[in-house]
Structures are given as C-alpha cells and as structure tokens.
Tab-separated table of C-alpha atoms in Angstrom:
chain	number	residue	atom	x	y	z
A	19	UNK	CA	0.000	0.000	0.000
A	20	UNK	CA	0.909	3.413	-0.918
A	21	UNK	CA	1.696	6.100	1.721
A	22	UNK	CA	1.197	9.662	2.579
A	23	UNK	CA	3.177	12.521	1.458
A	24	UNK	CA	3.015	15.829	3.137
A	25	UNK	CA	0.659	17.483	0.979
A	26	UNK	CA	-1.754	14.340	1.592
A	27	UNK	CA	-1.471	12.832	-1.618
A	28	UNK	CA	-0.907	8.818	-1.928
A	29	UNK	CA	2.221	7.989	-3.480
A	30	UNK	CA	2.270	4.531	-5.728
A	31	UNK	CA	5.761	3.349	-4.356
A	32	UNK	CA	5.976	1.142	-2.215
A	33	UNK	CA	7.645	0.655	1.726
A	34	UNK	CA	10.175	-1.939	0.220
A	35	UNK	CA	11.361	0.406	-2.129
A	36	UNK	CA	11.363	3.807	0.267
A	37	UNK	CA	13.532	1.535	2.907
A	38	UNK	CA	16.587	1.092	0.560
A	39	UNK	CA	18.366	3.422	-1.078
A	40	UNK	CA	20.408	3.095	-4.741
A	41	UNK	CA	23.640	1.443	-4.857
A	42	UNK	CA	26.450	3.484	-3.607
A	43	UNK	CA	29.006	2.224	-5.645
A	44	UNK	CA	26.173	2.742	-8.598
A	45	UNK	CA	25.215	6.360	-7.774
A	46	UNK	CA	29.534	7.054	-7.687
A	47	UNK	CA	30.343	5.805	-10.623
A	48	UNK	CA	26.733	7.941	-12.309
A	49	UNK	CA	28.722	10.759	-10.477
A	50	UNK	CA	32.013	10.138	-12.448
A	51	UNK	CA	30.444	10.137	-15.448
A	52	UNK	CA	28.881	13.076	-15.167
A	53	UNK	CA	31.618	15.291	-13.980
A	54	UNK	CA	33.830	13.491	-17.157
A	55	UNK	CA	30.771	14.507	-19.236
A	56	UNK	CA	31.337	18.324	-17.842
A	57	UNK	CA	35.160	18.034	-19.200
A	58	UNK	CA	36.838	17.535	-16.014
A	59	UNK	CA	39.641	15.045	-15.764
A	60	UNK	CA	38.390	12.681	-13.299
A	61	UNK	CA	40.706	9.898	-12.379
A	62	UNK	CA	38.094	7.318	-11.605
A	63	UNK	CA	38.603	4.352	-9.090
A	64	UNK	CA	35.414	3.609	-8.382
A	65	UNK	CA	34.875	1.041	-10.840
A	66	UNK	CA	34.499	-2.926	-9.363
A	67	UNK	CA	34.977	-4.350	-12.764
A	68	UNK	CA	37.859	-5.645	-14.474
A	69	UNK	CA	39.506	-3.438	-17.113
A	70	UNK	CA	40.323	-6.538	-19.210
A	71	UNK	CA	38.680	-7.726	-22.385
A	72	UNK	CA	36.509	-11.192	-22.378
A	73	UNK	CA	38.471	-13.788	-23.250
A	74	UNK	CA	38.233	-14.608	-27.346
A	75	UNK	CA	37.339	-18.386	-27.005
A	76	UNK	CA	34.517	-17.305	-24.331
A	77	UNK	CA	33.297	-14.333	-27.183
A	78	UNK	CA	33.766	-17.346	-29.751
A	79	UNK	CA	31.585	-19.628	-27.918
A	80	UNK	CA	28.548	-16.492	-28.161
A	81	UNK	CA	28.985	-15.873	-31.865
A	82	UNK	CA	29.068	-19.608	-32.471
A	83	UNK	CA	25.694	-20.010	-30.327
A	84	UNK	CA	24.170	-17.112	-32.413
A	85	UNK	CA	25.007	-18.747	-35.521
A	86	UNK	CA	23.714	-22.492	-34.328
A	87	UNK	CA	20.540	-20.435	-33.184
A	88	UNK	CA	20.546	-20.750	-29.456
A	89	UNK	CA	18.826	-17.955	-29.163
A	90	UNK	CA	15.681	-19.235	-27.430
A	91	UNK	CA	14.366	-19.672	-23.832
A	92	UNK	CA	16.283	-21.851	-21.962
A	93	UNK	CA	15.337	-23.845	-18.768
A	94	UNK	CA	14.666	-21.292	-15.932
A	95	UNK	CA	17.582	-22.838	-13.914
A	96	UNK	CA	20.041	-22.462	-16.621
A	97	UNK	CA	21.154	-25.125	-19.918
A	98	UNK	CA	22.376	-28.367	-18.960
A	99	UNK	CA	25.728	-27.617	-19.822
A	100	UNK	CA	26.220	-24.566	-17.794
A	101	UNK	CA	24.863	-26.501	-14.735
A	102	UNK	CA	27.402	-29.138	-15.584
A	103	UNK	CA	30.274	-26.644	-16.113
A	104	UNK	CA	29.231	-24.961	-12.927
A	105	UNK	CA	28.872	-28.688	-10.729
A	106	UNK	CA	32.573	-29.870	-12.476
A	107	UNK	CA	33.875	-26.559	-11.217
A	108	UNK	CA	32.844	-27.094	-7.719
A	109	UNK	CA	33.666	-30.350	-7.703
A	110	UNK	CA	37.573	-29.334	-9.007
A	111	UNK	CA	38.458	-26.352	-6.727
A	112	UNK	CA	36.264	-27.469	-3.675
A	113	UNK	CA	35.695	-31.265	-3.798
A	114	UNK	CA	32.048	-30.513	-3.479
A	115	UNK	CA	29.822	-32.491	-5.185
A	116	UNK	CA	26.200	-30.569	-6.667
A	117	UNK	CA	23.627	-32.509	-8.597
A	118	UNK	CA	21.346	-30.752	-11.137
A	119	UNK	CA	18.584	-30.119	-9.073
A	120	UNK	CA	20.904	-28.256	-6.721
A	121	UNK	CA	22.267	-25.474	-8.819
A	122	UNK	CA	20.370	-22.503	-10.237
A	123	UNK	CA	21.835	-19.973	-12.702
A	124	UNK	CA	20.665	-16.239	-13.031
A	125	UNK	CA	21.320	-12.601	-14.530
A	126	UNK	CA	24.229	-12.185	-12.089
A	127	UNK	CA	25.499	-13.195	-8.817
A	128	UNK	CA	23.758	-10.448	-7.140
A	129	UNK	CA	20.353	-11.241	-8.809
A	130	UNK	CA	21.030	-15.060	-7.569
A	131	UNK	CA	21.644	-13.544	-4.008
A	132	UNK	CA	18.317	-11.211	-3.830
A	133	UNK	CA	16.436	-14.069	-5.147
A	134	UNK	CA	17.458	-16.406	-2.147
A	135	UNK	CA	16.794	-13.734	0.482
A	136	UNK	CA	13.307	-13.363	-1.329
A	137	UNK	CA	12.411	-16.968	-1.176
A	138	UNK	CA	13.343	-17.087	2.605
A	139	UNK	CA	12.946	-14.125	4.709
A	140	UNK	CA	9.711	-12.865	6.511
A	141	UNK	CA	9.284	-9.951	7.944
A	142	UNK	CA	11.508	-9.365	11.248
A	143	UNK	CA	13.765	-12.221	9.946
A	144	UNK	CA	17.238	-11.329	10.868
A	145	UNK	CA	20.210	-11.505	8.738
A	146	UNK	CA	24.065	-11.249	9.983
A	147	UNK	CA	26.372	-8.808	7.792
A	148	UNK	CA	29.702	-8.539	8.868
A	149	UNK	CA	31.022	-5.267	8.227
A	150	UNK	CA	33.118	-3.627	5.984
A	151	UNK	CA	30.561	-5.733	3.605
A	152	UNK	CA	29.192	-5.055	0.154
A	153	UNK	CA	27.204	-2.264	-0.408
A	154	UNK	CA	23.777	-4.271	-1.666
A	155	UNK	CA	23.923	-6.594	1.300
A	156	UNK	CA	21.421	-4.537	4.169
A	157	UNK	CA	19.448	-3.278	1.320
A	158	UNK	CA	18.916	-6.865	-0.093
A	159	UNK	CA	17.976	-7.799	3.138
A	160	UNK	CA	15.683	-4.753	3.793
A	161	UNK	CA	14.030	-4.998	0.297
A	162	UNK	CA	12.797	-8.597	1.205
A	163	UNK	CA	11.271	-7.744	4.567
A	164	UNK	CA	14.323	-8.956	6.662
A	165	UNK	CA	16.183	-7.221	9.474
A	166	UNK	CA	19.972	-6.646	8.581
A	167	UNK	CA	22.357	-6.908	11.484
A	168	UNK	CA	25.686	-5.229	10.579
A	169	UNK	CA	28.468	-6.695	12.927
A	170	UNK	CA	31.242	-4.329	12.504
A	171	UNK	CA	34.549	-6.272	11.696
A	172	UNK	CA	37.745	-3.922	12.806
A	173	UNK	CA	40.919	-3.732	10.890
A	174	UNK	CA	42.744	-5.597	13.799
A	175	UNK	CA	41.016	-8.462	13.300
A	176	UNK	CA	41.822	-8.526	9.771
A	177	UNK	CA	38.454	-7.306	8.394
A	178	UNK	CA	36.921	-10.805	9.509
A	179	UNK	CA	33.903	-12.045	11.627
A	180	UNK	CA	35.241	-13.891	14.776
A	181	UNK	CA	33.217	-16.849	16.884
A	182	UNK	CA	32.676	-14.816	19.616
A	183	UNK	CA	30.783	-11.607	17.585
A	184	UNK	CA	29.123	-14.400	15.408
A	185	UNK	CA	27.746	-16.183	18.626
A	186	UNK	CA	26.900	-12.390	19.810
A	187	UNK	CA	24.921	-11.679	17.005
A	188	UNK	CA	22.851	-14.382	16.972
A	189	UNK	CA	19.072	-14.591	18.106
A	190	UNK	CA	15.979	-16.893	17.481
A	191	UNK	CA	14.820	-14.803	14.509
A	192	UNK	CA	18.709	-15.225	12.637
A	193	UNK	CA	17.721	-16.768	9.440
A	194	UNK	CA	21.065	-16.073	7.531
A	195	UNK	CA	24.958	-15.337	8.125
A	196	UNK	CA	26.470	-13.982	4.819
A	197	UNK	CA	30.502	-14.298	4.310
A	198	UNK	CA	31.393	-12.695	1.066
A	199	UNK	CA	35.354	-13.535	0.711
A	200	UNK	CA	37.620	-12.519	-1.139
A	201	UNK	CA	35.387	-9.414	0.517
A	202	UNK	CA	34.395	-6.324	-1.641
A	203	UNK	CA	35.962	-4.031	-0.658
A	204	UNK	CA	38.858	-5.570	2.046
A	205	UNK	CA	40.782	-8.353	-0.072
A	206	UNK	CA	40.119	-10.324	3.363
A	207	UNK	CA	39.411	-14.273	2.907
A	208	UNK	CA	39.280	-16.643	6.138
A	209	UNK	CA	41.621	-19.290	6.469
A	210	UNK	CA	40.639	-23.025	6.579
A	211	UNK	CA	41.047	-22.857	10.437
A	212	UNK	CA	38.790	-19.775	10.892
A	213	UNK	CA	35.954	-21.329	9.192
A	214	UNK	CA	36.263	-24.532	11.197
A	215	UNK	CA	36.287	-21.788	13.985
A	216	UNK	CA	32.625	-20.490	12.899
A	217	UNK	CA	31.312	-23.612	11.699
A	218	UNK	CA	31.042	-24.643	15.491
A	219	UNK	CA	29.249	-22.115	16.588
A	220	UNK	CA	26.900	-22.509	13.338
A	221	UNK	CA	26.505	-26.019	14.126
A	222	UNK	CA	24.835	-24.862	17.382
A	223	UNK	CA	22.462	-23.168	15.711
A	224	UNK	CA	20.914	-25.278	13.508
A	225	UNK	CA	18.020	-22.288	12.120
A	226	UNK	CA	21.148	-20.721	10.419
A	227	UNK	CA	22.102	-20.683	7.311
A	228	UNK	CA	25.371	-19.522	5.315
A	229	UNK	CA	25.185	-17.433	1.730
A	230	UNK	CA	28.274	-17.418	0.803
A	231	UNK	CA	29.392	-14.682	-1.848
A	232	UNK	CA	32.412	-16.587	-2.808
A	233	UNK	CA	32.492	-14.326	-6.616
A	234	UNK	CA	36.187	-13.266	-6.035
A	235	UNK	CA	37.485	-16.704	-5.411
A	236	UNK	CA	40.094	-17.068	-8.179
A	237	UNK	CA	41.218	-13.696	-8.063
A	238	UNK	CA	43.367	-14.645	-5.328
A	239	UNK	CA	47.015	-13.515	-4.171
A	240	UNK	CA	48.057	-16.153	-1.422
A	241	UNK	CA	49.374	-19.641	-1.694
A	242	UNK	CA	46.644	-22.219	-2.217
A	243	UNK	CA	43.118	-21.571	-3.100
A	244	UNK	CA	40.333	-19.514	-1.404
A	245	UNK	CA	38.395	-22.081	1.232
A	246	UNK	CA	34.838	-22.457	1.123
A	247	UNK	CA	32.377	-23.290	4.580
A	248	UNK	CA	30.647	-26.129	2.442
A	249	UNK	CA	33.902	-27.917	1.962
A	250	UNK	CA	35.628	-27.421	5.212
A	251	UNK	CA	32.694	-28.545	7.766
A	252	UNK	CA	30.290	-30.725	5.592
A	253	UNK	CA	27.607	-30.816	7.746
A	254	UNK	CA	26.696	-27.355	7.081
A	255	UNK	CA	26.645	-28.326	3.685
A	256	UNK	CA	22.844	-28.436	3.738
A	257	UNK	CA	22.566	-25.257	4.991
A	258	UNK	CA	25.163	-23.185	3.140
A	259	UNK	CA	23.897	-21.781	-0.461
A	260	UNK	CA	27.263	-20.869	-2.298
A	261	UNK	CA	26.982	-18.604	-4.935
A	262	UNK	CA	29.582	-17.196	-7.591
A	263	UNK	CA	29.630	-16.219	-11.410
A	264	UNK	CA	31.540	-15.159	-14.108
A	265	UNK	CA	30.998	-11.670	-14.054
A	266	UNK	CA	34.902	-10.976	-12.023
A	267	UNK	CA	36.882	-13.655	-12.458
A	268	UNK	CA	36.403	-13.854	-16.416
A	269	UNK	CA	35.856	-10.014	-17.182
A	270	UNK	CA	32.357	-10.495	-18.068
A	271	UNK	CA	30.457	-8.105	-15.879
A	272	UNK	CA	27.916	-7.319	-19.070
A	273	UNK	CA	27.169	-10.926	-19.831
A	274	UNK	CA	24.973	-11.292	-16.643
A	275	UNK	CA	25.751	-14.596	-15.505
A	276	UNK	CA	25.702	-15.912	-11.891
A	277	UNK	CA	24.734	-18.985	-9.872
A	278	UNK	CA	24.410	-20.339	-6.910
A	279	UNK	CA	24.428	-24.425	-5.202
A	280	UNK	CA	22.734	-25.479	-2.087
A	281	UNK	CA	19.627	-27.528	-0.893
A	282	UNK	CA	17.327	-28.333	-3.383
A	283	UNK	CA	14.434	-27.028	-2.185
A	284	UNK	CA	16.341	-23.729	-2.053
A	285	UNK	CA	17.240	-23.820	-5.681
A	286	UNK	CA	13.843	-25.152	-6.291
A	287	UNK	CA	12.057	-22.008	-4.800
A	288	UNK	CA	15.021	-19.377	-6.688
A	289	UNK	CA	13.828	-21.278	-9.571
A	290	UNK	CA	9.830	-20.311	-8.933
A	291	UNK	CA	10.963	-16.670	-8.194
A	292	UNK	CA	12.858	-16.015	-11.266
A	293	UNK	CA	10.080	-18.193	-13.545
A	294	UNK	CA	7.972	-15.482	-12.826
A	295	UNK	CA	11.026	-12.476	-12.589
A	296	UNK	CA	12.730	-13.367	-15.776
A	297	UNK	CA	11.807	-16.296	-17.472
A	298	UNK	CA	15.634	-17.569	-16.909
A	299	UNK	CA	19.252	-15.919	-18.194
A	300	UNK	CA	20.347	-15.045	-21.206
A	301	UNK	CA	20.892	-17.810	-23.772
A	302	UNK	CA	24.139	-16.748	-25.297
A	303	UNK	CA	25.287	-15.455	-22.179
A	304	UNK	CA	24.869	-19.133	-20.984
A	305	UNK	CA	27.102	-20.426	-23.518
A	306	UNK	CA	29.531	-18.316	-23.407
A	307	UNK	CA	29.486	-18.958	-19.371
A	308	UNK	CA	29.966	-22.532	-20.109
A	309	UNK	CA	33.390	-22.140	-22.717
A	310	UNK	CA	34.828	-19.761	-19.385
A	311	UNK	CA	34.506	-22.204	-16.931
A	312	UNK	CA	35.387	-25.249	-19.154
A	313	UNK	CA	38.410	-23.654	-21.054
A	314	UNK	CA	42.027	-23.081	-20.287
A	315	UNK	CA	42.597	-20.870	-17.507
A	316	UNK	CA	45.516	-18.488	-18.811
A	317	UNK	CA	43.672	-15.353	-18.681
A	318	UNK	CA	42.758	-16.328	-15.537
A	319	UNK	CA	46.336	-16.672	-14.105
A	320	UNK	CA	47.433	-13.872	-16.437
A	321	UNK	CA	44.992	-11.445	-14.906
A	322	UNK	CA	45.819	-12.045	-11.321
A	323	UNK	CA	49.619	-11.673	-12.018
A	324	UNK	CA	48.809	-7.928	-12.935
A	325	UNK	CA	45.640	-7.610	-10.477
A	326	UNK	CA	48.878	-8.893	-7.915
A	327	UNK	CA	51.552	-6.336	-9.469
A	328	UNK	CA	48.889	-3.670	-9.114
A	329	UNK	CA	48.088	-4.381	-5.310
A	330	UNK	CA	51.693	-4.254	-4.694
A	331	UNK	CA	52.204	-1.139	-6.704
A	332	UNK	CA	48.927	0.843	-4.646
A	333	UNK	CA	49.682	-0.337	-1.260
A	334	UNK	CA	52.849	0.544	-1.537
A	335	UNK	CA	51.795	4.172	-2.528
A	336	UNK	CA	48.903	4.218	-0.222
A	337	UNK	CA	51.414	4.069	2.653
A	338	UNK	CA	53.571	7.035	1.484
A	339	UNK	CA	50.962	8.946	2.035
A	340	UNK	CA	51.117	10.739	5.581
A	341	UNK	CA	47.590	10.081	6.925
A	342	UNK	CA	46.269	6.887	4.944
A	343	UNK	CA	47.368	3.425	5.416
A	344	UNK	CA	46.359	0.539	3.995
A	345	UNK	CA	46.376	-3.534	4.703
A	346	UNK	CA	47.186	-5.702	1.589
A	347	UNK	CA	44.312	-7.416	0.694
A	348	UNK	CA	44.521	-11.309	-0.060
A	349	UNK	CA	42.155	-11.379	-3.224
A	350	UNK	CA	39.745	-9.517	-5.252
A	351	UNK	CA	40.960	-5.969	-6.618
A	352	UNK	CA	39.800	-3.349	-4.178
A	353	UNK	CA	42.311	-1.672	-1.694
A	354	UNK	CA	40.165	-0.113	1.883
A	355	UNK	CA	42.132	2.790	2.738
A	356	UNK	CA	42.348	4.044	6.369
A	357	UNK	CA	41.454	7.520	6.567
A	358	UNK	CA	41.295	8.013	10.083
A	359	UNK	CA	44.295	9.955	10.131
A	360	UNK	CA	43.050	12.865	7.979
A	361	UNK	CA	39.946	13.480	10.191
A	362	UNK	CA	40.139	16.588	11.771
A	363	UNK	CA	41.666	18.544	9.541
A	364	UNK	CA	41.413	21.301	7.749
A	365	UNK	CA	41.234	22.087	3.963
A	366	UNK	CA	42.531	25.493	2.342
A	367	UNK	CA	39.288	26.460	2.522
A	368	UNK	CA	38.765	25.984	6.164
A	369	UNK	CA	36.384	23.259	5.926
A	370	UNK	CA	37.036	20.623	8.432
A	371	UNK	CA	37.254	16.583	7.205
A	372	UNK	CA	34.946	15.182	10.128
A	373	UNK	CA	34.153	11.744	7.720
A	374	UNK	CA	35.126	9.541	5.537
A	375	UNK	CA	32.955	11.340	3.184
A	376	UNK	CA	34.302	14.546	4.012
A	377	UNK	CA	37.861	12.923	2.930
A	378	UNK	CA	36.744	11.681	-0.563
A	379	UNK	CA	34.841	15.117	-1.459
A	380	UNK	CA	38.079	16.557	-0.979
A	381	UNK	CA	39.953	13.985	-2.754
A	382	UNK	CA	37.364	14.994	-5.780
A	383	UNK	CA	36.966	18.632	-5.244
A	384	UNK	CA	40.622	19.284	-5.064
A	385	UNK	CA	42.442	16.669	-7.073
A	386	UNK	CA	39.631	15.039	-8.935
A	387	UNK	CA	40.392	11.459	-7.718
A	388	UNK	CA	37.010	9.787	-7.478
A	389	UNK	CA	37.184	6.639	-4.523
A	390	UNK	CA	34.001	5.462	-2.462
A	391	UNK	CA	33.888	6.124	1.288
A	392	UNK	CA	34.014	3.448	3.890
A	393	UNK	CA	30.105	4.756	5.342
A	394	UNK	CA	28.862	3.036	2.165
A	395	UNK	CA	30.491	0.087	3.127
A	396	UNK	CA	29.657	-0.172	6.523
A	397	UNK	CA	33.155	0.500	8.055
A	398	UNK	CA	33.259	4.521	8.432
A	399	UNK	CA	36.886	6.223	8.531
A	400	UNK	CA	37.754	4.362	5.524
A	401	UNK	CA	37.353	4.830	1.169
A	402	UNK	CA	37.674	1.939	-0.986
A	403	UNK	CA	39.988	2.122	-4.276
A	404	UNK	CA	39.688	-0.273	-7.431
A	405	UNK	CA	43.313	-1.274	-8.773
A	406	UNK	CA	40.941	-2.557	-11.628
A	407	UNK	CA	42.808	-0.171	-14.085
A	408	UNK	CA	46.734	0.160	-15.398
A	409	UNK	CA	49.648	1.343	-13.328
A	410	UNK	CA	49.529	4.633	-15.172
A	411	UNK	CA	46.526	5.689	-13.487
A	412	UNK	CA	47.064	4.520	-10.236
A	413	UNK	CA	50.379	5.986	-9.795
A	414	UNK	CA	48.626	9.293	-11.545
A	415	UNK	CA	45.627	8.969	-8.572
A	416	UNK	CA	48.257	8.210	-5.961
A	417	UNK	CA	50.121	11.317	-6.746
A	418	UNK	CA	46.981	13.628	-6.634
A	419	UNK	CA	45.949	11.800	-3.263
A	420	UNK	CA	49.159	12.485	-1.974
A	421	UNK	CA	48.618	16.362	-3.283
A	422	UNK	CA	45.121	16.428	-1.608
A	423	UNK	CA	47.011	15.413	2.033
A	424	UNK	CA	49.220	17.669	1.550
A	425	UNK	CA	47.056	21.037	0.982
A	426	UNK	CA	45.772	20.213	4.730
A	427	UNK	CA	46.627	22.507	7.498
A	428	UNK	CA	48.773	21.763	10.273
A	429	UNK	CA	46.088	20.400	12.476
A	430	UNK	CA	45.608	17.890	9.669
A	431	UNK	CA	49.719	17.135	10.281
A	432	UNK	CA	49.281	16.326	13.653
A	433	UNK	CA	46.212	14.283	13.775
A	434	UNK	CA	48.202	12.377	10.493
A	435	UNK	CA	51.334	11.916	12.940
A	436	UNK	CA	49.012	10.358	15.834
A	437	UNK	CA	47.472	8.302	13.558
A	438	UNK	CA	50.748	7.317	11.812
C-alpha cells in the first residue's frame, strides 16, 4: 500500500522500495560520469569491474551459439551444460559435489543472491552482515522484509567475523549469516582454520544458514586456493547456499551470468521466483558462461599476475601517504584505505574533514580522484579504491591523493602523525 506525502497525496511506491536506497558504488560511478561529461579530468577508481577484455574463445563460444541459433528460452535454472560446467567446477576447486537439481543460474550473482533472500525471509527475519561488507547486502535484506544486522569487523582483526561476535549476534529470529570472501571491498578471505572456527558455533544453531558470496574466489594472491564453509565442515553443507559467477573472475560483468548451489528445495524455490522475474538468463550469455569455466585458464592466471603487481604497486603508494594506510588485501581488486588519520583537519578552505565522506569530497573537489567512502560500506573512517585499471593511473591517482594530504593545514599534520 501506498503512503502519505506531506501534501496528503498517496504515493504509488511502495515501503520496500522507500527503505533502501540506490547502490552506492552505482550512484559514484553515475557521479564520475557526469563530472567526465562536464570536461573535467576525473581519475576514476570507483569502478568494481575488471579493465580486461573477455576472453576470445569465451566471445567465440557467443557468436558460435548465435550462428547455431541458441537464441531461445532456456530452462529457468540455466542449460544443462552450464549446470554441468558450474557442478565440475565445484567439484575441481572445492571437492564438493552438486547434482542438477541443486544449482540454479541467473542474470548475475547479485540477482542469484536477492532471489534467495526473497524466497526465505519474513518480515523481522534477521540476517548477519559482517562489516566492511558489500554495499547491496542490508538493502537486499531490507528490500525482502528482513532485518539486517551489521556486525562491525575492525581492521585488527583482519576485516573478519570472529566466533565470539558471530555467537553475539545471533538470536531466534537469525535466518542467515552472509561471508562474502575474497570481501568487496577488504581483499580479506578466512583461512581453513577460521571457518572450522565459525562452523562450530553454526553447528549450534541449527536455524542458520550460510550465503556465501564466494564471486572473487580465483582472483586470489596467497598460496593455495580460497576455502569455502561447504567444503571445510560438511555438515553445514545443507545449509550453506554458495553462490559465484563469471561476471569478475572472467571479465564479463555485461554478460549477466551468476549462480548459486545449495539444498534443493532452495534452488527449487530461486527457480519459482525467477520463472515469474525473468523467465531464466540469457541464452548466449549461458554459452559463453559454459566455454569460461570449461576452457584453459591463462587469462585467468594472467589477470591475477597484474591484479597482484597492481596491489603491490597501490599499497605501496597508499602508505607514502602521511595520513592513509592501507592492509594488503589477499584477493579480489579493491584496496580499503584508512582515513582516520586525515579526520580533523582542515582544507585550504577551512572546511574541516569530520568523515570519511568529508575525505573523498576533498579527494574529488581538489584533485579530482574519485574513490568510495568506507560509510557506504559499513566501516566509516575508511574509502575503498579499485586497482581494476593500469599502473599509469594509479600511480597518476596516488600522486593527486598524496597532493590532496598535503594542501591540509597543520592540524591535519598532527592528527596524520598520531594516527601514523
């Protein structure tokens, strides 16, 4: 039902829709583009998605698809062969084994993730979000009639949900616990040991269950591969839904292509949703989805190798910078600056930098570096950086961060020494 404005009127949109607000990361890079469209020279790290092209053998597979005319409906939980791909991928990197029935694919990861919260949460239903966490995440949660429960995560704990604030956050109405990792926008994964760690105090609440966001896997910096919940404490596995995609790992953020594995009457009700959202995903999209995960995996290791050379490269001038600092992530391609050191200060103007979002308007009023503030992401006194983009302009938006700092007052050089 409609509600109220001030004049008296009814307006037609909805409480589900006035409760979230647009995607901050979204409404930035809108911003960008509009200040590039005014002529200034924005140097834009906003943007969460690869700067590479698609693979050729994956743009093959779509022109190839075209030709044989696969351009029809397909089932609404995907082709067979994409659900294969997808169950012989899970079975390689995680020794997890998925039949048919138990894997959906949809337009996107995140679409897959919104669909799940909509075919489980009723109003009041609480959901645990560990904070810094992705910006869609509360308003997912809100959107579906569920209660988001931000557990903030600090720095010295390495960005990462421990057993004791997991057990803390926990009530009767906790219907979900989501772990995205690699996490957008730390880097931060959890070792095989830490999951172990919160898979006992899952196990003692068995009206839990786990998404896990796992979309950054493979772009991954340690030794070994990322671990995931279902494969390290396997009775959970009946309560974790995993989902992932191709949108990240394969530079294919336009082709629309997630999925996610768990119990089948899970996938079964994602699969009623989206019968009635979208019919099911894209057909050539599908096929090209299926040549990523089943081909060679060069790109793959040739993109980290530079994602890897270009964490090393903005961490390192991060932390030149008197008054940021900034923990190497482990995976994915975002770097989550510490600010906290610039608070306080003032700009040549005299205006004081009391937030995080006081600290990247001056960032993009005075050097035109465009970043996304740590509020957004849950974590305040913080920005997140993309080093999705060449070494050219990173070292160019490092330079003009390090110009911003340095136009601060004095007051801004002492609360930077404290901090430092």
């Amino acid at each position: 039902m409609g509600t109220a404005d001030t004049a008296g009127t009814t307006t037609v949109i909805a409480q589900r829709v006035q409760r979230i607000k647009p995607s901050p990361s979204t409404a930035a890079a809108q911003r960008v583009r509009e200040l590039k469209a005014q002529g200034l020279d924005i140097v834009d790290l906003t943007v969460g998605e690869p700067d590479f092209d698609t693979p050729d053998h994956v743009k093959a597979a779509a022109i190839e698809a075209i030709r044989q005319g696969d351009t029809k409906y397909t089932p609404v939980n995907g082709t067979p062969q994409l659900r294969a791909a997808i169950a012989q991928k899970l079975q390689e990197r995680h020794q997890l084994t998925y039949s048919p029935d138990r894997i959906v694919v949809g337009g996107g990861a995140k679409q897959v993730i919104f669909l799940a919260l909509m075919a489980t949460l009723d109003e009041g239903d609480e959901v645990i979000v560990p904070a810094p966490y992705w910006v869609s995440y509360p308003d997912m949660v809100l959107a579906n009639d569920g209660t988001p429960v931000v557990v903030p995560c600090p720095e010295a704990d390495g960005f990462k949900l421990t057993p004791e604030r997991l057990e803390s956050a926990i009530t009767d109405r906790t219907r979900w616990l989501i772990l995205n990792a690699p996490a957008n926008p730390t880097g931060a994964a959890y070792t095989t040991a830490e999951l172990a760690a919160l898979a006992v105090v899952l196990l003692a609440h068995p009206q839990v269950r786990v998404l896990t966001d796992e979309i950054y896997d493979e772009i991954w910096f340690e030794d070994g591969q990322v671990p995931s919940l279902a494969a390290v404490e396997p009775r959970l596995t009946e309560r974790v839904f995993l989902t992932n995609g191709v949108s990240k790992t394969y530079a294919m953020t336009g082709w629309r292509i997630g999925y996610g594995a768990g119990p089948a009457e899970l996938v079964a009700a994602v699969n009623k949703l989206q019968s009635q959202i979208s019919s099911c995903p894209s057909s050539v999209s599908q096929a090209a989805a299926t040549a990523a995960l089943t081909g060679d995996d060069t790109f793959v290791r040739d993109c980290v190798a530079v994602y890897r050379a270009r964490r090393d490269l903005t961490v390192k001038l991060v932390n030149d910078i008197p008054g940021l600092s900034c923990t190497p992530p482990s995976g994915g391609f975002y770097a989550f600056v510490n600010c906290t050191g610039l608070l306080g200060s003032r700009t040549p103007a005299g205006e004081r930098l009391d937030t995080d979002d006081d600290v990247t308007g001056h960032l993009l009023e005075s050097q035109q570096v465009a970043v996304i503030h740590g509020t957004a992401y849950g974590s305040p006194g913080y920005f997140r950086i993309s080093f999705a983009t060449s070494t050219e302009v990173l070292t160019e938006a490092c330079e003009r961060m390090a110009r911003a700092c340095a136009e601060l007052t004095a007051e801004a050089v002492a609360g930077v020494g404290e901090a430092k």
